[in-house]
mmCIF file of C-alpha atoms and ligand atoms in Angstrom:
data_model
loop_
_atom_site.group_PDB
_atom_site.id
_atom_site.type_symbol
_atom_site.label_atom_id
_atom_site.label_comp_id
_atom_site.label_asym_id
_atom_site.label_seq_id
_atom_site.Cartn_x
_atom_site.Cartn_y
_atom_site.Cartn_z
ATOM 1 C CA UNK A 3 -73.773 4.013 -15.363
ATOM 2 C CA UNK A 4 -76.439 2.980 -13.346
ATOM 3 C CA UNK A 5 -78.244 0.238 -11.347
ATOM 4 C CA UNK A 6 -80.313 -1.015 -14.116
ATOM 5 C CA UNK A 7 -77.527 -2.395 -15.906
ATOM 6 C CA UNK A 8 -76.280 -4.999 -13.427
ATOM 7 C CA UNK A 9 -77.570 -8.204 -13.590
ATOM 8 C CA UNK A 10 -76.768 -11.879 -12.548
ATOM 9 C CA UNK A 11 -74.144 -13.465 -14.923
ATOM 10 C CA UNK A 12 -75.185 -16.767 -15.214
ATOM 11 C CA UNK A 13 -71.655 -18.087 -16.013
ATOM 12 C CA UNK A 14 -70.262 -17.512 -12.717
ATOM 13 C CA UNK A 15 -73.639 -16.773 -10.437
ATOM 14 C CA UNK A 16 -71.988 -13.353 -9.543
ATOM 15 C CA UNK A 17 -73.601 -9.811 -10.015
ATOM 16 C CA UNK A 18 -71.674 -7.747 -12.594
ATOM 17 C CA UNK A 19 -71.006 -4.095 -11.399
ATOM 18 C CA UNK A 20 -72.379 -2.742 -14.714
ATOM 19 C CA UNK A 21 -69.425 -1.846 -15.917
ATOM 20 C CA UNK A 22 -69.374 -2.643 -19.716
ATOM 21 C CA UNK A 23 -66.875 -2.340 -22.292
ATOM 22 C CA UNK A 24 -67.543 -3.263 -25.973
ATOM 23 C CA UNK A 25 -69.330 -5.894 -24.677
ATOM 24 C CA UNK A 26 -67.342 -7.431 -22.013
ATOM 25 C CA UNK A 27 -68.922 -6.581 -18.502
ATOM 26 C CA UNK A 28 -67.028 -6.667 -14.991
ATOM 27 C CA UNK A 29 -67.872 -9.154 -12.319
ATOM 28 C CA UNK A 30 -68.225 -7.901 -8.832
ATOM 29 C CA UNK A 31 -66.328 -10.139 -7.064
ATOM 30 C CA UNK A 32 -65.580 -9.331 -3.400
ATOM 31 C CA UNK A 33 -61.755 -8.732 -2.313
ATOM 32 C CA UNK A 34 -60.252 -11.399 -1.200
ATOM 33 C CA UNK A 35 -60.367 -12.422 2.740
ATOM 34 C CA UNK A 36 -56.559 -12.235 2.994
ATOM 35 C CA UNK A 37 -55.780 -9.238 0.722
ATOM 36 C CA UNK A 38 -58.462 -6.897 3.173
ATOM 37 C CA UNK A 39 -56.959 -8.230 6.176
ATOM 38 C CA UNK A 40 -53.318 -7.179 5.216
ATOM 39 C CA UNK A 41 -54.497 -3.853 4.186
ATOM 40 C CA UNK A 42 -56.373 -3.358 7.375
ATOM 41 C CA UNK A 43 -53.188 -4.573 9.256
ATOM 42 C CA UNK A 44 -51.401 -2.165 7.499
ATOM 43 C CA UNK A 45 -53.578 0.508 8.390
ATOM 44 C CA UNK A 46 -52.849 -0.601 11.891
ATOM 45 C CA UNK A 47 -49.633 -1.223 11.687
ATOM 46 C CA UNK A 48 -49.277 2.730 10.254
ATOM 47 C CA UNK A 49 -50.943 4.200 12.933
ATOM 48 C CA UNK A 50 -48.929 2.582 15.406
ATOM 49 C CA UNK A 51 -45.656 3.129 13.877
ATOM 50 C CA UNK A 52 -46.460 6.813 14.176
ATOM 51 C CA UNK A 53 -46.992 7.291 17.312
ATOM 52 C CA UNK A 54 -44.255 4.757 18.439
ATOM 53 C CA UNK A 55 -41.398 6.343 16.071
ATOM 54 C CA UNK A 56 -40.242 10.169 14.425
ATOM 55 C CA UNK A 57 -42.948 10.623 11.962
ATOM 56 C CA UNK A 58 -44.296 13.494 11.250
ATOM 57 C CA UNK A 59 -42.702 17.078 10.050
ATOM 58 C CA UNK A 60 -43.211 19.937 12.265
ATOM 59 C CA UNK A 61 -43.021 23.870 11.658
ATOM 60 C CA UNK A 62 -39.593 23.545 13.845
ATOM 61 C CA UNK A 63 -38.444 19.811 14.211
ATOM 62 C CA UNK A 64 -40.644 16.611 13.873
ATOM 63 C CA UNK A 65 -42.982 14.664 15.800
ATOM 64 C CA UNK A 66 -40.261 12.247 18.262
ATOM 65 C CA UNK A 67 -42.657 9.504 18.682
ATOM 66 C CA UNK A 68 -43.234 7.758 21.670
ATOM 67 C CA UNK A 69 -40.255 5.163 21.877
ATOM 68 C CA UNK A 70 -37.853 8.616 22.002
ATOM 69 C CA UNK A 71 -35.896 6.323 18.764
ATOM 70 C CA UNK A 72 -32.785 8.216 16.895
ATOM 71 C CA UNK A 73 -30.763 6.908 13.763
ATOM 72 C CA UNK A 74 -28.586 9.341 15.068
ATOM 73 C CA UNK A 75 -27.963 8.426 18.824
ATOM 74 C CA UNK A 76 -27.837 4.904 17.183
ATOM 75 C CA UNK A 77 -25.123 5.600 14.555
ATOM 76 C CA UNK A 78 -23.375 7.570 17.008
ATOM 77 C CA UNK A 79 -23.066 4.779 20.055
ATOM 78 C CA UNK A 80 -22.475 2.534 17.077
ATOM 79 C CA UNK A 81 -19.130 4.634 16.229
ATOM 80 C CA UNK A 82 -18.211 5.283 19.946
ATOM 81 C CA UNK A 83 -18.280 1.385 20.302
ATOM 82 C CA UNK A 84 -16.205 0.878 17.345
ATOM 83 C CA UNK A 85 -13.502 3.562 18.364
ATOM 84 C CA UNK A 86 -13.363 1.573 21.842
ATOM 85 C CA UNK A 87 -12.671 -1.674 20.281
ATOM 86 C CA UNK A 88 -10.291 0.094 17.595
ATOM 87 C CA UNK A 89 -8.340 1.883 20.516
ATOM 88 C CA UNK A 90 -7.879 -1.807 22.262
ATOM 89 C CA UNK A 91 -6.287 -3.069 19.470
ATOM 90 C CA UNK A 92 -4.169 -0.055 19.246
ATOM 91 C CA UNK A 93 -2.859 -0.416 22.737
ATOM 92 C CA UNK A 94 -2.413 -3.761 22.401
ATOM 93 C CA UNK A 95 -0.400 -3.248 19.008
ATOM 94 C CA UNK A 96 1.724 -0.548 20.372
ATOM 95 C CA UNK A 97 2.616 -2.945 23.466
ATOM 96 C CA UNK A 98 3.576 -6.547 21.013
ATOM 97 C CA UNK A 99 6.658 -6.649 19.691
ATOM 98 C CA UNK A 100 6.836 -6.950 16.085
ATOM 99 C CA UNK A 101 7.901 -10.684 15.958
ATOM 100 C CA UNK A 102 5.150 -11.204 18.590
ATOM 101 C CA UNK A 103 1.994 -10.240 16.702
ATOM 102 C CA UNK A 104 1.403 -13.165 14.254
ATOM 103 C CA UNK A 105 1.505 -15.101 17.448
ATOM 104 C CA UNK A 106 -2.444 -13.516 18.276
ATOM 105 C CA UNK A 107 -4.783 -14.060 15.158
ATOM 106 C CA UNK A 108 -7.303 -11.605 15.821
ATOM 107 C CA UNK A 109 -4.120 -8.711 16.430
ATOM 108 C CA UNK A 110 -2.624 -9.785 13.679
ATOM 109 C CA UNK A 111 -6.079 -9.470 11.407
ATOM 110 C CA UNK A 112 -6.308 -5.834 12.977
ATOM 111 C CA UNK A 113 -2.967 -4.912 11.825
ATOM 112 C CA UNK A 114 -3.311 -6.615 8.599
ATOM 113 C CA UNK A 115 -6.618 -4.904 8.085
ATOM 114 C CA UNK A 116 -4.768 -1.158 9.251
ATOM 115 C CA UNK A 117 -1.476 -1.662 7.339
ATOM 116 C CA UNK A 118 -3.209 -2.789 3.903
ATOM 117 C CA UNK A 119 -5.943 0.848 4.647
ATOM 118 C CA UNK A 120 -2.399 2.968 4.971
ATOM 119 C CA UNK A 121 -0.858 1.038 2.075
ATOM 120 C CA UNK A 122 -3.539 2.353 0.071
ATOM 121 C CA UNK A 123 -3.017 5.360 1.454
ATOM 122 C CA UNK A 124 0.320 6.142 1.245
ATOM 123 C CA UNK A 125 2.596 4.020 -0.292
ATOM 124 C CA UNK A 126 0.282 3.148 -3.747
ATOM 125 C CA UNK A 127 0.715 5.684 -5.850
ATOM 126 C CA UNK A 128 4.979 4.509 -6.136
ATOM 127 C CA UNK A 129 4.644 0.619 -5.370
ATOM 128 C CA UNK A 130 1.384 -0.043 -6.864
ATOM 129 C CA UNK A 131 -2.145 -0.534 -5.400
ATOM 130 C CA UNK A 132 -1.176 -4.578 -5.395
ATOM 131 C CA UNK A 133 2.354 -3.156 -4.145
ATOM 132 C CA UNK A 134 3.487 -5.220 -7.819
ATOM 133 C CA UNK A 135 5.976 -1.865 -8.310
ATOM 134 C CA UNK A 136 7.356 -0.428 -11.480
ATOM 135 C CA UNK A 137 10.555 0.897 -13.309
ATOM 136 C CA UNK A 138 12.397 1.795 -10.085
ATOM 137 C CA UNK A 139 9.774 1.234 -7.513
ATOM 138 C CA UNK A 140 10.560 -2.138 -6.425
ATOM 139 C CA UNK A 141 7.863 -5.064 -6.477
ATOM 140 C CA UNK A 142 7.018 -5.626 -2.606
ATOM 141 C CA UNK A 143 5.205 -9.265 -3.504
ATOM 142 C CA UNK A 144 8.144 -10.991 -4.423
ATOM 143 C CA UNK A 145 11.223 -12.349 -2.236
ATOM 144 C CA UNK A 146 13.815 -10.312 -3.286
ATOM 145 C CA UNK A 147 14.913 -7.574 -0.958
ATOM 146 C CA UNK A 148 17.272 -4.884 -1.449
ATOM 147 C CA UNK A 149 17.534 -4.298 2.153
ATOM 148 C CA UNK A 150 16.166 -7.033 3.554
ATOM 149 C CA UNK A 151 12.774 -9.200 4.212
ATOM 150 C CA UNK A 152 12.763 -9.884 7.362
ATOM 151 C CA UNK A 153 9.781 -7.956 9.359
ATOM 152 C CA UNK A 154 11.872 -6.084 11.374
ATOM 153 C CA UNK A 155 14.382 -5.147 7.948
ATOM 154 C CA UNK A 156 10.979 -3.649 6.488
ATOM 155 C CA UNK A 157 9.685 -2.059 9.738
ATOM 156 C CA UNK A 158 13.167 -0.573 9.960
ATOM 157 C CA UNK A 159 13.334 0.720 6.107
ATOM 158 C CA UNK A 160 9.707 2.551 6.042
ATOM 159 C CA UNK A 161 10.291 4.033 9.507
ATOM 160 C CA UNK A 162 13.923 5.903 8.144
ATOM 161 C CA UNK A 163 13.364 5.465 4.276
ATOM 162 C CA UNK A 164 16.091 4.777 2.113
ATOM 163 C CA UNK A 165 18.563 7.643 0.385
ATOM 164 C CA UNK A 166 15.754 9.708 2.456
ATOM 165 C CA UNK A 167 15.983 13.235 5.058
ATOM 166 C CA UNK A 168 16.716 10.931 8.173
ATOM 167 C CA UNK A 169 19.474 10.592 9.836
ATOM 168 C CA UNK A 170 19.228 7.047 10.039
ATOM 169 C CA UNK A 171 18.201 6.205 6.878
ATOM 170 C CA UNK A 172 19.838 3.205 4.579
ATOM 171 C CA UNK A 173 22.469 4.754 2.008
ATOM 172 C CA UNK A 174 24.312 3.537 0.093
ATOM 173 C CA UNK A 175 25.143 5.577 -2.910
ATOM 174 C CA UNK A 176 26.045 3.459 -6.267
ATOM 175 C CA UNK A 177 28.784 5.313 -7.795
ATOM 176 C CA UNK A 178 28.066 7.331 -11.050
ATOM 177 C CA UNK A 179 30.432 5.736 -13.472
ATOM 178 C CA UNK A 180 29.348 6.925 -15.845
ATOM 179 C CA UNK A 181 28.295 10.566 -15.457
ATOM 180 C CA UNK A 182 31.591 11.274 -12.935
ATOM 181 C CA UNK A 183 33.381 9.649 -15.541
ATOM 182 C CA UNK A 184 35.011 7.016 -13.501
ATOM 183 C CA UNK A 185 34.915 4.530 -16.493
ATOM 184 C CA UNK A 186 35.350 5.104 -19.791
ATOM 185 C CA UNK A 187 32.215 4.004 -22.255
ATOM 186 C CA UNK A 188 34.084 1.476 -23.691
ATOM 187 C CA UNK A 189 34.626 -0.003 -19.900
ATOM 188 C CA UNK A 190 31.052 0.341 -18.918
ATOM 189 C CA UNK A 191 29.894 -1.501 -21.788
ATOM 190 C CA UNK A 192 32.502 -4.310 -21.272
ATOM 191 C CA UNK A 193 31.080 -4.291 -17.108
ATOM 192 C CA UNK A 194 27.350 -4.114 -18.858
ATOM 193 C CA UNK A 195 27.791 -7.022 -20.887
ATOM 194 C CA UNK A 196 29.432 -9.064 -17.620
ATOM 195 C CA UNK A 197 26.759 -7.974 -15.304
ATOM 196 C CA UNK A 198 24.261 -9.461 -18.202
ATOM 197 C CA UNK A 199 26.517 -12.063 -18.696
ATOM 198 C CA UNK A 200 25.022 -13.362 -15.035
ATOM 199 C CA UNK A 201 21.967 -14.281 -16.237
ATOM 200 C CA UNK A 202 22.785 -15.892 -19.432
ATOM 201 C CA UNK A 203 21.849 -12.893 -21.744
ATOM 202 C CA UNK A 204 25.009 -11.479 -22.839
ATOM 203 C CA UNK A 205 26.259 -11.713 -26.665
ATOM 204 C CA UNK A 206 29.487 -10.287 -26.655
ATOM 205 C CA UNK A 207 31.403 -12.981 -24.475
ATOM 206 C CA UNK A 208 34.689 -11.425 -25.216
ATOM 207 C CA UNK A 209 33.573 -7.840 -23.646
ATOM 208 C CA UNK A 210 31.622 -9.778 -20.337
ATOM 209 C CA UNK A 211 35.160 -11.338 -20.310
ATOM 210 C CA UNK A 212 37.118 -8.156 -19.832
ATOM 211 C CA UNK A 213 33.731 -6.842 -18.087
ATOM 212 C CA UNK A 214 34.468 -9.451 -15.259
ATOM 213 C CA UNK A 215 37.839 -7.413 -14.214
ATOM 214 C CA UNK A 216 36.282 -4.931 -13.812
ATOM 215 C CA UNK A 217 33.569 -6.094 -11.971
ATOM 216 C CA UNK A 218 35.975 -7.597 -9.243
ATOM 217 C CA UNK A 219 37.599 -4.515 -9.047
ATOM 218 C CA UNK A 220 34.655 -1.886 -8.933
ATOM 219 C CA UNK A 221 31.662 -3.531 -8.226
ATOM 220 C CA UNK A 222 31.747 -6.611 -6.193
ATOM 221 C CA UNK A 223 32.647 -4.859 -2.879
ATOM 222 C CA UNK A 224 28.862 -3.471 -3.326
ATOM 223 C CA UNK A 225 27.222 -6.442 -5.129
ATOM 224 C CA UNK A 226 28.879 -9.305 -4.123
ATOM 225 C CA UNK A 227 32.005 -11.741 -5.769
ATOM 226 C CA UNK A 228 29.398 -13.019 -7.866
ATOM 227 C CA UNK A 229 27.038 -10.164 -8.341
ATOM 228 C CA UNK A 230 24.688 -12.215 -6.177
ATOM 229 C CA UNK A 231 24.066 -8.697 -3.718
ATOM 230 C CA UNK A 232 24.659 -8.231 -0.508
ATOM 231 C CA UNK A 233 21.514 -6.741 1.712
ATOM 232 C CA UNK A 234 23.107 -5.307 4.108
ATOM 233 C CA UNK A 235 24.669 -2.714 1.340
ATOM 234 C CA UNK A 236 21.453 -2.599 -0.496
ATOM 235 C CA UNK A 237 23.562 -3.625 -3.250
ATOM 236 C CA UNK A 238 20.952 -5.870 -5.412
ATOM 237 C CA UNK A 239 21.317 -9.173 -7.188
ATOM 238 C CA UNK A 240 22.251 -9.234 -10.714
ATOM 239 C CA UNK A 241 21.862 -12.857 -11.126
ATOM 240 C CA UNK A 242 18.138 -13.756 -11.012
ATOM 241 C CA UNK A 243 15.408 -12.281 -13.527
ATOM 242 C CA UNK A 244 13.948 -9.472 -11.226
ATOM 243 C CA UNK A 245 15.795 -6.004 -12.176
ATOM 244 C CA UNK A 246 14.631 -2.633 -10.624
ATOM 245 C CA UNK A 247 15.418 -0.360 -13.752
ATOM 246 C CA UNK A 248 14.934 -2.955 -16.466
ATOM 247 C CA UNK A 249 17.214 -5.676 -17.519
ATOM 248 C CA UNK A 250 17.923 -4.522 -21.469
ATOM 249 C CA UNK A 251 20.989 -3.575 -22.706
ATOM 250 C CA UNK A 252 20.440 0.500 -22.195
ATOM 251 C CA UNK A 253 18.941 0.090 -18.706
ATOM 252 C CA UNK A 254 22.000 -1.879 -17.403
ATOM 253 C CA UNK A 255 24.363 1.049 -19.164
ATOM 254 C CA UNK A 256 22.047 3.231 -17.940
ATOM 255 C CA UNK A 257 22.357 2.257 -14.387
ATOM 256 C CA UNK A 258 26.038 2.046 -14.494
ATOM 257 C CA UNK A 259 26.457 5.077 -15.850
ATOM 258 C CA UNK A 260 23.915 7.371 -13.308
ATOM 259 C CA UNK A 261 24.243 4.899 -10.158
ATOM 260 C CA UNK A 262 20.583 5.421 -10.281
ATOM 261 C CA UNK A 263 19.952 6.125 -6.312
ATOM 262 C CA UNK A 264 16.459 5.870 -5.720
ATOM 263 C CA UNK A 265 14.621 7.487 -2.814
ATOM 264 C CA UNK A 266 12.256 5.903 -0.474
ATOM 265 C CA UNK A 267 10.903 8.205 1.756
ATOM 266 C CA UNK A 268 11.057 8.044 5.531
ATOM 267 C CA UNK A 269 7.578 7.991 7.727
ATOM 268 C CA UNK A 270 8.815 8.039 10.889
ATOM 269 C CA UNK A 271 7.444 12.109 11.119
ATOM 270 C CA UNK A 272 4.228 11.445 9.078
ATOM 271 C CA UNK A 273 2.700 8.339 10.102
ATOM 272 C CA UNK A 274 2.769 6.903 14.135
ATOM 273 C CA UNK A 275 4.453 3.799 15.204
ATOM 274 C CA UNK A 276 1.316 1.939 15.189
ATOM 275 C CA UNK A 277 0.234 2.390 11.656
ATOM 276 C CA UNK A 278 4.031 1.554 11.181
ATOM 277 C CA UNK A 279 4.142 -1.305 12.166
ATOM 278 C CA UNK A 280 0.950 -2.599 11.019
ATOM 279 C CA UNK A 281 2.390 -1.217 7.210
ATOM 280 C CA UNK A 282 5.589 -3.624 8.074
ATOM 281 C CA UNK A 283 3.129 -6.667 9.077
ATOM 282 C CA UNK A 284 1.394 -6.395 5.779
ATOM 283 C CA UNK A 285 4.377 -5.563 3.663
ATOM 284 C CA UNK A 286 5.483 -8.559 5.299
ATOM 285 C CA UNK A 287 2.912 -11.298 4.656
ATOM 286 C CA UNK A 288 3.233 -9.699 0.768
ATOM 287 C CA UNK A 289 6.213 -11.529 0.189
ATOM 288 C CA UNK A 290 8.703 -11.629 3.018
ATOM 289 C CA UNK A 291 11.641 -13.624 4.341
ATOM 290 C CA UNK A 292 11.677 -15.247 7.860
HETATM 291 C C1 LIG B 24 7.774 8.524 -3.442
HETATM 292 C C2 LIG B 24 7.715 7.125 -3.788
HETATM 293 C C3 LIG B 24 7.568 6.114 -2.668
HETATM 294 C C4 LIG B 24 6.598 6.053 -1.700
HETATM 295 C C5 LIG B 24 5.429 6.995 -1.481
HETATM 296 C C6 LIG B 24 6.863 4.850 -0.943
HETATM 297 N N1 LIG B 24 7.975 4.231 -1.419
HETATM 298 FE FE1 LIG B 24 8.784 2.498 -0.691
HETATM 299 N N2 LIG B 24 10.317 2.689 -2.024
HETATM 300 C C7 LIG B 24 10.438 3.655 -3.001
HETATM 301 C C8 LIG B 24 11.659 3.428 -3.744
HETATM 302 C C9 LIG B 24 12.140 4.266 -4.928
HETATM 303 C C10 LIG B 24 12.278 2.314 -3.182
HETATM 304 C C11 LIG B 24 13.602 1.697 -3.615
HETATM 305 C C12 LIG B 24 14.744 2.533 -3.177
HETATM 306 C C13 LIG B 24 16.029 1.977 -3.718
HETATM 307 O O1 LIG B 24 16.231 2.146 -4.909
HETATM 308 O O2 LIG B 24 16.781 1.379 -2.957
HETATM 309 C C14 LIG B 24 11.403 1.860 -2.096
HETATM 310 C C15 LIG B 24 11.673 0.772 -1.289
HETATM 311 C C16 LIG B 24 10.818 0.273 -0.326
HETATM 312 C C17 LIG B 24 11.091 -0.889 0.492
HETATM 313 C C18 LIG B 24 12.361 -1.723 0.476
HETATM 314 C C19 LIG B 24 12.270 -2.823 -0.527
HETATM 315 C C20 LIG B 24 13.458 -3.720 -0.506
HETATM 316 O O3 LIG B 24 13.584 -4.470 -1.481
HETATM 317 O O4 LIG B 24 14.236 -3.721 0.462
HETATM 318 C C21 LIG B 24 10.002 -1.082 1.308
HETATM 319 C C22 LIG B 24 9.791 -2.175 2.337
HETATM 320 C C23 LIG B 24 9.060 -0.027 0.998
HETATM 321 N N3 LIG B 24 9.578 0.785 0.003
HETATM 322 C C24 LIG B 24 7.841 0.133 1.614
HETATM 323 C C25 LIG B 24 7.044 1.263 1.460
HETATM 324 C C26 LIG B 24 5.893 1.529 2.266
HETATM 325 C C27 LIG B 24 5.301 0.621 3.319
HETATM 326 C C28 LIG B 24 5.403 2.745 1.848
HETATM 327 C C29 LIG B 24 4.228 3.522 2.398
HETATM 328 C C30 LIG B 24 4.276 3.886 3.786
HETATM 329 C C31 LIG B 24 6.271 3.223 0.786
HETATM 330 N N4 LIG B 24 7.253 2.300 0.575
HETATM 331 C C32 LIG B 24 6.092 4.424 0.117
HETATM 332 C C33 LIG B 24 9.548 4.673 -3.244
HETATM 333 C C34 LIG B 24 8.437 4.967 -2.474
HETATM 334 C C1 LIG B 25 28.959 1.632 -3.433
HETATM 335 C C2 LIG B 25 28.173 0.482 -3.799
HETATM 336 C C3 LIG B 25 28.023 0.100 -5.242
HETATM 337 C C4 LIG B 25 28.985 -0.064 -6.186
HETATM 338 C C5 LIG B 25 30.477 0.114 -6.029
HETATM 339 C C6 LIG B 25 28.313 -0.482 -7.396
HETATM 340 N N1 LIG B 25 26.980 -0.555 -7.183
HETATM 341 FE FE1 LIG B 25 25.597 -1.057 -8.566
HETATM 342 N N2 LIG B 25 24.154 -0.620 -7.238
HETATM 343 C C7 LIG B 25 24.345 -0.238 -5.925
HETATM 344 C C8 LIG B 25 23.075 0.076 -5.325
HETATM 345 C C9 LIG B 25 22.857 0.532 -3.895
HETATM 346 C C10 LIG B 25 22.101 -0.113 -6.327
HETATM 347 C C11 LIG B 25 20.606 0.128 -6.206
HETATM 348 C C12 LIG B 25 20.348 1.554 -6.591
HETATM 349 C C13 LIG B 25 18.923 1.924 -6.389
HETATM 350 O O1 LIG B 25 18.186 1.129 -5.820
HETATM 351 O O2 LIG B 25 18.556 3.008 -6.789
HETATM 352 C C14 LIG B 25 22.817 -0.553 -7.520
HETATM 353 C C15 LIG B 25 22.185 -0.874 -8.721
HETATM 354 C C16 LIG B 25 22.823 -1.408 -9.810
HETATM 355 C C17 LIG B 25 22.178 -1.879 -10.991
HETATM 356 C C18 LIG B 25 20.679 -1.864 -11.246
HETATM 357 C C19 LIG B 25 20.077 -3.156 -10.751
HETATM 358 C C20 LIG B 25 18.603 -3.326 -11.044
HETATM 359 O O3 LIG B 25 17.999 -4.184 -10.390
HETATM 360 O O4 LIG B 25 18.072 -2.633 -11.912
HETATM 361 C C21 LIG B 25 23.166 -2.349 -11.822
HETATM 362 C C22 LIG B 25 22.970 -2.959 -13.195
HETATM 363 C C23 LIG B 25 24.404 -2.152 -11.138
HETATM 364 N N3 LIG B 25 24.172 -1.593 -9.923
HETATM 365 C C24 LIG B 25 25.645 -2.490 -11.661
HETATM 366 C C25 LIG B 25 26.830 -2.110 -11.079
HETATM 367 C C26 LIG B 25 28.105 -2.264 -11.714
HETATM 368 C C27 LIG B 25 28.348 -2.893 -13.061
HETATM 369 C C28 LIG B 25 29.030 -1.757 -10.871
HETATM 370 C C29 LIG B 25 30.513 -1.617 -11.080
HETATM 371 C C30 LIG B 25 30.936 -0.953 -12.288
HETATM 372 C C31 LIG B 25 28.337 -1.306 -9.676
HETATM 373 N N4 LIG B 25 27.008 -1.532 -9.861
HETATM 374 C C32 LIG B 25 28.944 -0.764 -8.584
HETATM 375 C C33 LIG B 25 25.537 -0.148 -5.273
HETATM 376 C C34 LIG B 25 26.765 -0.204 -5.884
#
């Protein structure tokens, strides 16, 4: 390419650069104002940022620039800052009673925050991530309570566990009828079809009728005249729709026959009081009783 082939397009009264392609030729416009400006204020801009900031690579470390900036100092007053504020809370946590805490909103969102991380944790994989439950882990959402929903009832029950290797935990051992042969089959399926009887889903009303004797006799001191439970023997209720091991035919036989017995664990050794109790203020707010 050379000079010779520029020329004044008369269009536009602008040179063309000479460029030419199959006939089309290139203008040669100058940049515009604002688009040289920015580039030379990046250029600036550039320069200054490296000598003001790290920059460069060295053979053993890299250029610190002049403002002696660190991600890492940053980061790390950053964490120091949020382990002060964290330890605060902690204090103040371990100091409130239990009762007290939803009594101080920004305590309470602390332990709310901690107990729902250690739920996660630690109680998931049997209750659920949404603690919803299954088959013989019960649901923690809803208002029924073996052992009782009030906070202190739930603080009490994950600190000792239930059936669990404390000495204080809550026991209360369902007899197997079944399997120890304290009924005879024909008996258990008389007391299954009373128990189901309860909530309107028996079909044998002349077995749930001769069930009911034996219901008074074995069962009630446990589960209450009416099989409505009693908490404080962790006996459930076998009048509403919520069932721990199922609510068919064979799970009900199955339960009187094997007692069932499930084990909660106790976390009194493996978790501190403080993640404790925040655990019992979120279990709480899940679906808990006054
Ligand atoms: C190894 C399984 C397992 C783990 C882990 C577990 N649980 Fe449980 N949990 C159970 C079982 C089983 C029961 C019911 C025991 C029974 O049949 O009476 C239960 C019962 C409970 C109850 C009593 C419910 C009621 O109706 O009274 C609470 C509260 C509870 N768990 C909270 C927790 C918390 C909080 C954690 C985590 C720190 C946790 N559980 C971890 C198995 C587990
Ligand atoms: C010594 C107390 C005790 C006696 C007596 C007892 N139960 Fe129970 N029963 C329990 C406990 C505690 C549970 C919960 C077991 C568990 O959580 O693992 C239970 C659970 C059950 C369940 C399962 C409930 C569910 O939600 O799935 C049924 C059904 C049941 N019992 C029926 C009976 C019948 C019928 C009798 C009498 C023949 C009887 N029980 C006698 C304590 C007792």
């Amino acid at each position: 390419m050379s000079d010779n082939h520029k020329e004044l397009d008369e269009a536009t009264g602008v040179h063309t650069t000479g460029h030419e392609w199959d006939g089309i030729k290139e203008l040669n416009n100058p940049l515009p104002k604002w688009w040289l400006y920015s580039f030379y204020a990046c250029i600036v801009w550039g320069i200054g940022y490296m000598i003001a900031y790290p920059a460069w690579p060295l053979l053993d470390g890299y250029t610190k620039g002049m403002l002696g900036y660190s991600q890492r100092a940053v980061v790390m007053s950053e964490v120091a800052l949020a382990k002060k504020a964290q330890s605060k809370f902690r204090d103040e946590l371990a100091k409130t009673s239990i009762e007290k805490i939803k009594t101080k909103p920004e305590l309470l969102r602390f332990a709310m925050a901690g107990g729902k991380a250690a739920f996660g944790d630690n109680c998931a994989p049997c209750h659920g991530r949404g603690a919803q439950g299954s088959k013989g882990y019960p649901n923690l959402n809803d208002d029924d309570w073996l052992w009782g929903g009030k906070i202190t009832d739930i603080q009490y029950t994950i600190r000792h566990g239930i059936r669990a290797a404390d000495e204080d935990t809550r026991s209360n051992d369902m007899p197997k009828f079944g399997v120890e042969e304290l009924l005879e089959p024909a008996q258990i399926n008389e007391a299954a079809e009373y128990v189901l009887s309860l909530s309107g889903k028996s079909k044998d009303a002349a077995a749930a009728a001769k069930g009911k004797v034996i219901f008074e006799e074995q069962c009630a001191a446990c589960h209450g005249d009416n099989g409505q439970g009693l908490q404080e023997m962790g006996g459930p209720t076998l009048r509403d729709a919520i069932w721990l091991y199922g609510r068919s035919k064979a799970d009900v036989v199955k339960s009187i026959e094997t007692g069932r017995g499930g084990i909660m664990p106790a976390w009194a050794t493996r978790l501190d009081e403080v993640t404790i109790k925040s655990l019992a203020v979120y279990v709480h707010s899940l679906g808990g009783g006054t």
